[in-house]
Coordinates of C-alpha atoms in Angstrom, one line a residue:
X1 CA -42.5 -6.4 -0.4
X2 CA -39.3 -5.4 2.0
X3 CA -37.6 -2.4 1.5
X4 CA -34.5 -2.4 0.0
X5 CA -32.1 -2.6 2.7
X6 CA -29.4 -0.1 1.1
X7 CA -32.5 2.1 0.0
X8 CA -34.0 1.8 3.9
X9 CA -30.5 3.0 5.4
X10 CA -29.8 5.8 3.0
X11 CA -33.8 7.1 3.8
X12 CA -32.8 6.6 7.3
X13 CA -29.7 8.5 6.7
X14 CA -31.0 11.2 5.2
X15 CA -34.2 11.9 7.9
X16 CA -31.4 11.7 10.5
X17 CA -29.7 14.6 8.9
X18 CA -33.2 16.6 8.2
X19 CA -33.8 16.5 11.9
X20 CA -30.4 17.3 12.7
X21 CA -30.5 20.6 10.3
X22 CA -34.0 21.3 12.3
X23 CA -32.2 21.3 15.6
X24 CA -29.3 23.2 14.5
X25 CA -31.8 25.7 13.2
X26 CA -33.4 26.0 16.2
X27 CA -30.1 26.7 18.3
X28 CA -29.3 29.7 15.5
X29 CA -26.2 27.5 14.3
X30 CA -25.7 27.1 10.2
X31 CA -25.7 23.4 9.6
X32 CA -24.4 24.5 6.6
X33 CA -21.2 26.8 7.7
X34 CA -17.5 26.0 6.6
X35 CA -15.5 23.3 9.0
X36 CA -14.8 24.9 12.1
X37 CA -12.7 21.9 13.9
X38 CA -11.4 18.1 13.1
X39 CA -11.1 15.6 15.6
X40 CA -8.7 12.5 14.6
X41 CA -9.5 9.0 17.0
X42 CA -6.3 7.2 17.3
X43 CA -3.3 8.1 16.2
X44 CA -0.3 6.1 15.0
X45 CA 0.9 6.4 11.3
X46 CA -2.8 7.6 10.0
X47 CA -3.8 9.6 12.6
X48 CA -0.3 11.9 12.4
X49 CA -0.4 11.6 8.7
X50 CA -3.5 13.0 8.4
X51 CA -2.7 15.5 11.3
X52 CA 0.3 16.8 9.4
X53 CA -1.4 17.3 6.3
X54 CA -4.7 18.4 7.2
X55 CA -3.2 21.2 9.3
X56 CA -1.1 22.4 6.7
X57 CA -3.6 22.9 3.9
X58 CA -6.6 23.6 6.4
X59 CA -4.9 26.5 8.0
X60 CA -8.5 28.2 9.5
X61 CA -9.7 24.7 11.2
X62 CA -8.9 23.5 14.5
X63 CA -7.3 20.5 15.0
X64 CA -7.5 17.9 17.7
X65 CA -6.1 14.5 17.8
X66 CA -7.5 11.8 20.5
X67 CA -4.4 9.3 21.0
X68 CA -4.7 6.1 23.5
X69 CA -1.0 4.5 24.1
X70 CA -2.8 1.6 22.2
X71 CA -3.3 3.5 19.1
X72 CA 0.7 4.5 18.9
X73 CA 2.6 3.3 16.1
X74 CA 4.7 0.4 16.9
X75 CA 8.7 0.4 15.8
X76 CA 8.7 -1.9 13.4
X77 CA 10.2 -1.9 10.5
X78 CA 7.8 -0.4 7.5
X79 CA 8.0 -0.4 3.5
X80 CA 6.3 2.0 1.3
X81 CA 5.6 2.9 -2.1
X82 CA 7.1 6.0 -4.1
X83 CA 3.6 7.6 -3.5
X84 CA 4.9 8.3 0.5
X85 CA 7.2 11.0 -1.4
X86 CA 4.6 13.1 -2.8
X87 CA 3.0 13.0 0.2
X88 CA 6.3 14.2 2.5
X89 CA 6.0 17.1 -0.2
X90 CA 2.6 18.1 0.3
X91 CA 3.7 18.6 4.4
X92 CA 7.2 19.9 3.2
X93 CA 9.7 17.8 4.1
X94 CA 12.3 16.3 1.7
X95 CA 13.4 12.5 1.8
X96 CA 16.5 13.1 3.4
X97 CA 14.8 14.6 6.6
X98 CA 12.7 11.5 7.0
X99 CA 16.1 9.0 6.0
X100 CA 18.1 10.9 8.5
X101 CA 15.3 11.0 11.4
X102 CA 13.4 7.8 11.2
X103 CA 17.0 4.7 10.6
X104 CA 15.6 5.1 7.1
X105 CA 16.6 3.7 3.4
X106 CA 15.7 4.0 0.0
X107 CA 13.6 1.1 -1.5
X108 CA 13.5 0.3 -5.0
X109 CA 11.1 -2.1 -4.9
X110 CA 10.5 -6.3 -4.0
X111 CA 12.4 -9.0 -4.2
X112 CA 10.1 -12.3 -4.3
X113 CA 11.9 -15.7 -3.1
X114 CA 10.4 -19.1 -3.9
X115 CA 7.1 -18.3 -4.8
X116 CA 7.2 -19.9 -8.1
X117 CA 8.6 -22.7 -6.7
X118 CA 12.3 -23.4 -4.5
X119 CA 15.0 -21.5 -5.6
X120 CA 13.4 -19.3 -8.3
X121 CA 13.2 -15.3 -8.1
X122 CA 11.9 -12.5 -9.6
X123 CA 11.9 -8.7 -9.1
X124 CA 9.1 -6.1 -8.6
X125 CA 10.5 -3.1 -9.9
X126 CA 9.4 0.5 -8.9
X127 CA 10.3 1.3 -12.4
X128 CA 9.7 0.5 -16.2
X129 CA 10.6 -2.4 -19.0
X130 CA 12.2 -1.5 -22.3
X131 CA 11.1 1.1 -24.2
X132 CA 7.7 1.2 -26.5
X133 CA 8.0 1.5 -30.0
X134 CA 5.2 2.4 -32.9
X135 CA 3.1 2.2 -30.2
X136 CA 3.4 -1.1 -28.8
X137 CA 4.6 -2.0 -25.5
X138 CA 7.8 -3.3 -25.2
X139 CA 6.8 -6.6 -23.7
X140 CA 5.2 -8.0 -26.7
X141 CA 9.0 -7.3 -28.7
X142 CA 9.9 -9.3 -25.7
X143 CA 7.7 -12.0 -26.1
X144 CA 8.1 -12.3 -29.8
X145 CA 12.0 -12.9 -29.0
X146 CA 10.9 -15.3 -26.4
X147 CA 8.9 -17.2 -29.4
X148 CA 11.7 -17.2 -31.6
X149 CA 14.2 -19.0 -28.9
X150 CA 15.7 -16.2 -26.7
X151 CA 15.2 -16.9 -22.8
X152 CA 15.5 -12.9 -21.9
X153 CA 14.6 -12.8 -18.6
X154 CA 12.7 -9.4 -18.5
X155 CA 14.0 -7.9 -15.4
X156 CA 17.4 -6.9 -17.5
X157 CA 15.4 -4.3 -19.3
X158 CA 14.8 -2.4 -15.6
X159 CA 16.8 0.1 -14.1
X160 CA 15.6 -0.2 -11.0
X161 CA 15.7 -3.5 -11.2
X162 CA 19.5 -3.3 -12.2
X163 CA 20.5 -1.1 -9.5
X164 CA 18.6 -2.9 -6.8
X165 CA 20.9 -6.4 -8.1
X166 CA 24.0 -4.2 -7.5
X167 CA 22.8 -2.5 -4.3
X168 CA 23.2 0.5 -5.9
X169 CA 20.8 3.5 -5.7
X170 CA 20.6 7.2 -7.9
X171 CA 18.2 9.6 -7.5
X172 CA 15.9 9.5 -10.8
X173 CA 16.3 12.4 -13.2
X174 CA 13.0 14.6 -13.7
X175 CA 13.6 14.3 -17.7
X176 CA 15.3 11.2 -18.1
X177 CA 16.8 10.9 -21.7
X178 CA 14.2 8.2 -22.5
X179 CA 11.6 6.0 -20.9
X180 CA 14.2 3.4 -20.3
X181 CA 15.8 5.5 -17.3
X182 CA 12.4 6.4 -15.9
X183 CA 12.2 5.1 -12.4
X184 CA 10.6 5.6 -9.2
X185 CA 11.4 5.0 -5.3
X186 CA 9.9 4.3 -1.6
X187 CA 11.6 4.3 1.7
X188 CA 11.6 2.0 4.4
X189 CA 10.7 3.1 8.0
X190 CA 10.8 2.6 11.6
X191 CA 7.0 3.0 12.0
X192 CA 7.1 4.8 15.5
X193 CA 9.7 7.2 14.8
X194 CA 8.0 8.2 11.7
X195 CA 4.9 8.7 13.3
X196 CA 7.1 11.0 16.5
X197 CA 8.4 13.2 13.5
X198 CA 5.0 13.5 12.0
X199 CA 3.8 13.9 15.8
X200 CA 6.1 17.3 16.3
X201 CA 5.4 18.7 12.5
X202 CA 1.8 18.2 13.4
X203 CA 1.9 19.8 17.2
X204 CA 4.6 23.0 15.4
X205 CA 1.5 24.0 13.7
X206 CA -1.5 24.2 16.1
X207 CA -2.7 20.4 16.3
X208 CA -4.2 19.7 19.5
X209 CA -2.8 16.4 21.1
X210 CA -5.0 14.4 23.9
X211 CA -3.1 11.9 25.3
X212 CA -6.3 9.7 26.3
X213 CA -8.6 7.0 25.2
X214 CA -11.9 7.0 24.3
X215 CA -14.9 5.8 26.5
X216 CA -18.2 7.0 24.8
X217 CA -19.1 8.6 21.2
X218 CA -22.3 10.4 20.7
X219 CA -24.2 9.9 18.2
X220 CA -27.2 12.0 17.3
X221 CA -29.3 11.4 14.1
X222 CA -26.6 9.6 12.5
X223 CA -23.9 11.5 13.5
X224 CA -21.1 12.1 16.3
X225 CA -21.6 14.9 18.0
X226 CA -18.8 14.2 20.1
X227 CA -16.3 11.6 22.2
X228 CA -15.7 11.1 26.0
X229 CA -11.9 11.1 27.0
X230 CA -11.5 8.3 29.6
X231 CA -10.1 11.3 31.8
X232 CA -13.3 12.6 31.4
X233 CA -13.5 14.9 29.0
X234 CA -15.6 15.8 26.2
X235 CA -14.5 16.8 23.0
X236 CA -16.9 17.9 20.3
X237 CA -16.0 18.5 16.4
X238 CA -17.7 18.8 12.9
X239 CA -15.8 16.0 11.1
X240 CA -14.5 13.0 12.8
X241 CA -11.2 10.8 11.2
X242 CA -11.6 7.0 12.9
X243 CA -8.1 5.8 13.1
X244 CA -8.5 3.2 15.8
X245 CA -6.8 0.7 13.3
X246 CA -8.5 -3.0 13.4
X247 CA -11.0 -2.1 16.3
X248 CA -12.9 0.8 14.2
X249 CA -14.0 2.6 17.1
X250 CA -16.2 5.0 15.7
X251 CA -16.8 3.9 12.4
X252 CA -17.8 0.4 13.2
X253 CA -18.8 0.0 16.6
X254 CA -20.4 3.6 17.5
X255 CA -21.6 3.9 13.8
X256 CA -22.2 -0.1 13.2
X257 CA -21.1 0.5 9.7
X258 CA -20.9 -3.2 8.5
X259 CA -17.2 -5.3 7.8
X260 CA -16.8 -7.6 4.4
X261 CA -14.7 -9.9 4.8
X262 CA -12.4 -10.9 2.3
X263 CA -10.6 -14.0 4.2
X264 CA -11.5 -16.4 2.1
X265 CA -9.6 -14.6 -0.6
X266 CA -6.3 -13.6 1.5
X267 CA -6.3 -16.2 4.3
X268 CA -3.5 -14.9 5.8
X269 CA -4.7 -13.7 9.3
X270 CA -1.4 -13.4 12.1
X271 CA 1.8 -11.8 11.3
X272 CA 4.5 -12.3 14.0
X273 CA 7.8 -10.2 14.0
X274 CA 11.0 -9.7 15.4
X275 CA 14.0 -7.4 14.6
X276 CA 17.3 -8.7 13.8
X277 CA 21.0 -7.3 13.3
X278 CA 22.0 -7.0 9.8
X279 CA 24.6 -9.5 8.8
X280 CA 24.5 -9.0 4.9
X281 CA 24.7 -5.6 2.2
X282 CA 22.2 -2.8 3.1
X283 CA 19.9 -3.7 0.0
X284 CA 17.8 -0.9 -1.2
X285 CA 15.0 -3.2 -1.7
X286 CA 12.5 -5.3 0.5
X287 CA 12.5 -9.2 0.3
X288 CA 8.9 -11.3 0.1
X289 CA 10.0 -14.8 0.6
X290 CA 7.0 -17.9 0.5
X291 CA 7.0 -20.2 3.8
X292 CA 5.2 -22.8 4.1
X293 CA 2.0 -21.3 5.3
X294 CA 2.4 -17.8 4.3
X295 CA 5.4 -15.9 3.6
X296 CA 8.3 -13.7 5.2
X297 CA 9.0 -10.3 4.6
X298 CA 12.8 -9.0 5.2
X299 CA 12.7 -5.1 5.6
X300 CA 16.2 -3.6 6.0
X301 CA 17.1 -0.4 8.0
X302 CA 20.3 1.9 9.0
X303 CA 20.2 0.0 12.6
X304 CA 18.5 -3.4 12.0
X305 CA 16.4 -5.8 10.0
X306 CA 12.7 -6.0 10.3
X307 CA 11.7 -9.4 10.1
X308 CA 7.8 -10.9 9.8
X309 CA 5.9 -13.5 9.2
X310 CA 3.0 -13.7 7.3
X311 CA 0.9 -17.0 7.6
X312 CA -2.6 -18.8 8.1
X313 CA -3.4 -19.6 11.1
X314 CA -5.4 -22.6 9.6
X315 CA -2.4 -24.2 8.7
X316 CA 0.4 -23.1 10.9
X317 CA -0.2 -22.8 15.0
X318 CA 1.4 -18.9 16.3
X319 CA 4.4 -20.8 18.3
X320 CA 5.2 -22.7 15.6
X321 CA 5.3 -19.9 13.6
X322 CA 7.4 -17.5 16.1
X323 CA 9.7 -20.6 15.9
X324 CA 9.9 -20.6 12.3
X325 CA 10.5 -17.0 12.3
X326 CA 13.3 -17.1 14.6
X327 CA 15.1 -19.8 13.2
X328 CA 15.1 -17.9 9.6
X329 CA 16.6 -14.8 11.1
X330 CA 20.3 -13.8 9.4
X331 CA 21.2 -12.6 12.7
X332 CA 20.7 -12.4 16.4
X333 CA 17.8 -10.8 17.5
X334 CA 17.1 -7.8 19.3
X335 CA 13.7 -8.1 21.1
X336 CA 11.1 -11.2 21.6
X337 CA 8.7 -11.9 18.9
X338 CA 5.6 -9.6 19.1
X339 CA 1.9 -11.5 17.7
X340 CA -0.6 -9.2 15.7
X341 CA -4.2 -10.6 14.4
X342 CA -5.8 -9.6 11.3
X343 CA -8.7 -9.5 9.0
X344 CA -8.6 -9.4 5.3
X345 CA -11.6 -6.9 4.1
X346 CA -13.4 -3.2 4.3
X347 CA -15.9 -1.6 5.6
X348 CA -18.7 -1.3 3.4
X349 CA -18.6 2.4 3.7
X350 CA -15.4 4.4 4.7
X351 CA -17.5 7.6 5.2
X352 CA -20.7 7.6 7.0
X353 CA -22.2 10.8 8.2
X354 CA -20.0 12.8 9.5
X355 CA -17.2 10.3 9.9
X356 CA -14.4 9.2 7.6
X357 CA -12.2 6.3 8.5
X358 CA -8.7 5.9 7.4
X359 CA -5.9 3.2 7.3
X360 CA -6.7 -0.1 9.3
X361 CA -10.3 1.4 10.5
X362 CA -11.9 1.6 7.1
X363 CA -10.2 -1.7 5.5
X364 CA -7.0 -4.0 5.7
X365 CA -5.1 -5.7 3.4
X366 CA -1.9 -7.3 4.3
X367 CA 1.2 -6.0 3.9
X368 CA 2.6 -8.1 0.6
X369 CA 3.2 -4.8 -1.2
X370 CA 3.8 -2.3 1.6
X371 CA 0.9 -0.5 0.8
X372 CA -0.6 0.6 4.2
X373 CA 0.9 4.5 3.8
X374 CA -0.5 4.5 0.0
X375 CA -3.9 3.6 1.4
X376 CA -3.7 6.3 4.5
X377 CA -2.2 9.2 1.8
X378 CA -5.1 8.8 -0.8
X379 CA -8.1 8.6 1.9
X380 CA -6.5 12.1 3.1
X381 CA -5.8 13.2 -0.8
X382 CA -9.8 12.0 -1.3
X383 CA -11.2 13.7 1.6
X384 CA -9.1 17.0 0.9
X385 CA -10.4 16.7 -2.8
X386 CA -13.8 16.1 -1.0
X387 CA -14.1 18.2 1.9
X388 CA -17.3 19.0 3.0
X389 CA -18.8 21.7 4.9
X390 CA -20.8 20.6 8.4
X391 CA -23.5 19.7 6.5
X392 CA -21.5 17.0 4.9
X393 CA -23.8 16.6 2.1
X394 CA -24.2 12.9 1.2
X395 CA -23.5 13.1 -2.4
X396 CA -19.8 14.0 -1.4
X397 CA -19.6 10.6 1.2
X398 CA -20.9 8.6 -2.0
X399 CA -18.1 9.3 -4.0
X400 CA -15.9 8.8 -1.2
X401 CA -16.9 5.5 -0.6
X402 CA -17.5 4.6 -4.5
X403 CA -13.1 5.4 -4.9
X404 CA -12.2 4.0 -1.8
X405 CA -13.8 0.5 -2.8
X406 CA -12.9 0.5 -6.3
X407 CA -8.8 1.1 -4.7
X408 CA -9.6 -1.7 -1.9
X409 CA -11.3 -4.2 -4.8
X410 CA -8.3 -3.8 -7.2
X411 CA -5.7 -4.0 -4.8
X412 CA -6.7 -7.3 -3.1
X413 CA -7.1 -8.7 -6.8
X414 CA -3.1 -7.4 -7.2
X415 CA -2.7 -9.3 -3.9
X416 CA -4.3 -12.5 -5.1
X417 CA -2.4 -13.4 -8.1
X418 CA 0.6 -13.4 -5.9
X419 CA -1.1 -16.0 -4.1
X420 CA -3.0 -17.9 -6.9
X421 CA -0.2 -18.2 -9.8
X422 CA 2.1 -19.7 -7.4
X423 CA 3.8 -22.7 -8.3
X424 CA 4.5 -24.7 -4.6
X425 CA 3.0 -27.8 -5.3
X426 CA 2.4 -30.1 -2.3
X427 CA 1.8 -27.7 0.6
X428 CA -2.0 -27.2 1.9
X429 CA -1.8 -23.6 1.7
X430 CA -0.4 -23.1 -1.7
X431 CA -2.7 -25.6 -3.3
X432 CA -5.7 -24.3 -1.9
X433 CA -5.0 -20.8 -3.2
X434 CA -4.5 -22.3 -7.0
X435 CA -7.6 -24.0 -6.7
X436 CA -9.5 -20.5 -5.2
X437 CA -11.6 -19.1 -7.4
X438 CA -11.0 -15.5 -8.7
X439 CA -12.9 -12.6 -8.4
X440 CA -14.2 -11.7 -11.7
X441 CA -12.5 -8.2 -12.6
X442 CA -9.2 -10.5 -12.3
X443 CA -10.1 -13.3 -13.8
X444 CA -11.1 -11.2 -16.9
X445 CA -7.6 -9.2 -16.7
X446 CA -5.7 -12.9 -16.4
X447 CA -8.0 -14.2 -19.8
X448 CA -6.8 -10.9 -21.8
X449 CA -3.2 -11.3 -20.8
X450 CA -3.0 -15.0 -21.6
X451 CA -4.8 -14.3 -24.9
X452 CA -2.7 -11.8 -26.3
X453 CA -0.7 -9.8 -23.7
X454 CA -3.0 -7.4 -23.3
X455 CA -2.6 -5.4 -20.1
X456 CA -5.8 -3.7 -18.6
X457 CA -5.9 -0.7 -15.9
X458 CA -9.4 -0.7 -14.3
X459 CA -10.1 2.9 -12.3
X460 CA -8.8 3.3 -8.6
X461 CA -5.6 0.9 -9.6
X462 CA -2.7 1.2 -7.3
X463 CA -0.1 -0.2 -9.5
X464 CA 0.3 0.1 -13.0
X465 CA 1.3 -2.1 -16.4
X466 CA 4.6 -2.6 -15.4
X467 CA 3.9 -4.1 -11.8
X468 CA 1.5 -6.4 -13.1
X469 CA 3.6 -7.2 -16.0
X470 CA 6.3 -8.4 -13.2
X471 CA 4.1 -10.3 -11.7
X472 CA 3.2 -12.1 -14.7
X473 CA 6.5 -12.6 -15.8
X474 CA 8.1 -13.3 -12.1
X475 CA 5.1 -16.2 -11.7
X476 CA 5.1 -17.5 -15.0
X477 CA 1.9 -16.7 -16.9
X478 CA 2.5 -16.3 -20.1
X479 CA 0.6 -14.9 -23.1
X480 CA -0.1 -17.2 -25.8
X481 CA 0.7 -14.6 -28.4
X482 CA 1.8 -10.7 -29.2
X483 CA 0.5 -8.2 -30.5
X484 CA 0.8 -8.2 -34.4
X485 CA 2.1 -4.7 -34.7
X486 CA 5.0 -6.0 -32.8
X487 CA 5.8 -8.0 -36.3
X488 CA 7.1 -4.6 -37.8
X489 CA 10.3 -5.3 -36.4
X490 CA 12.3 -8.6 -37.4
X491 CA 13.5 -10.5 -34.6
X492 CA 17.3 -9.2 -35.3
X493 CA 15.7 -6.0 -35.4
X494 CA 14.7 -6.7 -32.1
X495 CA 17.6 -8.2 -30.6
X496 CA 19.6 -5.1 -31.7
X497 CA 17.7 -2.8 -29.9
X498 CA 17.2 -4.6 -27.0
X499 CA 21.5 -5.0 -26.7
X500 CA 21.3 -1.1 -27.1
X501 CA 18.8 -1.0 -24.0
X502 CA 21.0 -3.4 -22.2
X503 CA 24.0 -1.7 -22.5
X504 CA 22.1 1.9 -21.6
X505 CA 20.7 0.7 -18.4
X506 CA 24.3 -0.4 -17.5
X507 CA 26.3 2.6 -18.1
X508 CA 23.7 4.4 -16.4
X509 CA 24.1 1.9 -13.2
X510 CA 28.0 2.4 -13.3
X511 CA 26.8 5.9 -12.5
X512 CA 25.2 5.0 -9.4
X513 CA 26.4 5.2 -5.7
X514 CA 26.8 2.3 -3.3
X515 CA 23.1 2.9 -1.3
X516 CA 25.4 2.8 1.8
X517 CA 27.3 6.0 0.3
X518 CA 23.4 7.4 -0.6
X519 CA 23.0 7.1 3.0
X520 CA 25.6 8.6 4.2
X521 CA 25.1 11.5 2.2
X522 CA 20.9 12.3 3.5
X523 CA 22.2 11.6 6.8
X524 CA 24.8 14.9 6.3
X525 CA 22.3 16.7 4.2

């Protein structure tokens, strides 16, 4: 019989790191000492994120980051999720610093245009519905109003979502009154200034930067002992971050570490952009509107607009889609449209050996819900929570990799039902994703919440109940009944309470500042 080809790789593995301890023996050198020195591959946004950070919290390790000018972060226009805040607290900066320094502006969350079908909209709020009550959540009192004859649309019971319609933004109270207030934020970003402040926080405390690419890794018994500058030098570490982005320079090609696709789920696989000047209100929000073959994302910030477009390049050539992309711009634009490829999917393992990949080099998923920064932040948070010693005992890179996946798996199953309860009838692309089947784990949470509306969080979930509850309610997939508990309440009960809410969430928006004037006031600060 053959061997079991996971099995074979992992016995591989592990004779590889015998006979590396045996030759670190034999030099006098503990194998299994603490981390003496780091060396990040690429920079860009993951490599200076996890520069920043590491060299903060790992204050007796040196710190070296290999950068090619192909590996710098591009300016364009990037969204994130309220997680990038905890993470600018970990390296000590507040929001202001990063508004002020990088054309920034606060983001409450997405807009989505026309993916239900022309003309319809619905809001992805960084922020809460309603309030529960004996214990249920407050969308089955929603739906049991909706049964009796009331069309509430849900997104009135948001804040956030209220303040985004007004372009008004607050910061959210740490005790807010009641969970009706809670809310939560982002920012958007020029990418390549972000990445120069992160850069010169990084450098201020004892990063190493080499300003070269890479022209040969060596690996020894699984591992990389080191990497060859293309000026010739050679720089040897314990651990190694890959953050080469799509190419997976050391992860994938000098470790062969394999790639699953995931295309045939999110087909989506060129994104073209172009900046434009802002014509309209500074929203604090992004905008997600469906093209034909794909979709458009608006991104507004202090100077300009960041425009792209997402599409299949099955079903829509790359000029025609620069064309399209021009021709939806609000105003003139300010540089020539800039082509980028990409690949739906992971890499079956983001740590092997001695070498953890983060961002683009361990998986991608495109950006419909700005979550490229989340995905950097917790790979760093994970291997901080993980660190190993220079032994980096494979029990540590198993639960590494058993995380990442379950976060990669249950994000791209967020990013499907986008795609698969759309309602564009007619167009190639937006049929064939109906008729795509699901993966399982989201075909079982879609059967539960058409059954009853019953919500389910599987671990390593990105977003929780109330995001997928938007989604549900934004695309129109509706739950056949609520919960009985909900029945507690009469329907004037319910309709009482919810005019209470109502009238909460807009006296607390009258208290909100134009997000112009929120602005104005980080950039002073």
């Amino acid at each position: 019989m053959a061997d079991d080809p996971v099995k074979g790789a992992g016995g591989r593995m592990l004779h590889d790191m015998g006979a590396r301890v045996d030759d670190e023996m034999a030099r006098g050198d503990d194998p299994r000492g603490p981390l003496r020195s780091i060396v990040i591959v690429g920079g860009g946004l993951a490599g200076w994120m996890a520069a920043a950070q590491l060299a903060r919290q790992l204050e007796s390790v040196s710190i070296t980051i290999v950068e090619s000018p192909e590996d710098q972060a591009a300016g364009i226009a990037e969204a994130t999720t309220p997680t990038i805040r905890a993470y600018l607290r970990g390296i000590g900066v507040a929001e202001q610093e990063v508004i002020a320094a990088c054309q920034g502006t606060a983001r409450l969350g997405t807009e989505f245009v026309d993916w239900r079908g022309p003309g319809r909209r619905f809001f992805h709020p960084f922020g809460h519905y309603g309030m529960r009550s004996r214990g249920v959540a407050f969308h089955h009192y929603w739906r049991k109003l909706r049964a009796a004859g009331h069309e509430l649309p849900i997104a009135e019971l948001c804040l956030a979502s209220a303040m985004a319609r007004y372009d008004r933004f607050m910061l959210p109270s740490d005790r807010p009154e009641q969970d009706l207030l809670a809310f939560d934020w982002g920012l958007h970003l020029d990418a390549g200034l972000f990445a120069r402040f992160l850069m010169r926080r990084a450098i201020a405390q004892g990063v190493v930067h080499v300003d070269a690419g890479i022209s040969h890794v060596h690996v020894e018994h699984g591992l990389i002992r080191a990497v060859d500058t293309a000026g010739g030098r050679t720089i040897t570490g314990d651990l190694f971050l890959d953050c080469t982005g799509p190419r997976s320079q050391l992860l994938g090609r000098a470790l062969e570490t394999p790639f699953e696709d995931w295309s045939n789920l999110l087909p989506c696989d060129r994104v073209v952009t172009v900046p434009c000047v802002r014509t309209g209100p500074l929203h604090p929000y992004t905008r997600s509107t469906a093209r034909p073959a794909g979709w458009q994302w608006r991104i507004p910030l202090q100077n300009r607009i960041g425009n792209g477009h997402v599409y299949s390049s099955r079903h829509l050539s790359d000029d025609a889609a620069a064309a399209a992309l021009t021709g939806w711009l609000e105003g003139e634009a300010m540089a020539e449209p800039q082509l980028l490829r990409m690949r739906a999917g992971r890499r079956t393992r983001a740590w092997t050996g001695n070498c953890v990949a983060l961002g683009q080099a361990a998986g991608f998923l495109e950006p419909l819900e700005s979550t490229s920064l989340a995905l950097i932040q917790s790979g760093i948070e994970r291997l901080l929570a993980l660190l190993p010693d220079r032994g980096c005992a494979p029990a540590l890179a198993d639960e590494y990799n058993r995380v990442t996946a379950l976060e990669h798996e249950r994000l791209r199953d967020f990013l499907v039902l986008h795609y698969a309860a759309n309602a564009r009838h007619g167009e190639a692309f937006w049929d064939e994703r109906r008729d795509t089947a699901l993966p399982p784990m989201l075909a079982h949470k879609l059967r539960l919440f058409r059954a009853r509306g019953h919500l389910v969080q599987y671990d390593g979930e990105t977003f929780g109940d109330s995001s997928w509850l938007s989604l549900y309610a934004g695309l129109g997939v509706e739950a056949a009944a609520h919960d009985p508990m909900a029945d507690h309440f009469s329907v004037d009960d319910v309709q009482a309470a919810i005019t209470r809410m109502k009238a909460s969430i807009a006296d607390t928006v009258a208290l909100a500042e134009p997000h112009e004037a929120f602005l104005a006031r980080a950039a002073r600060a």
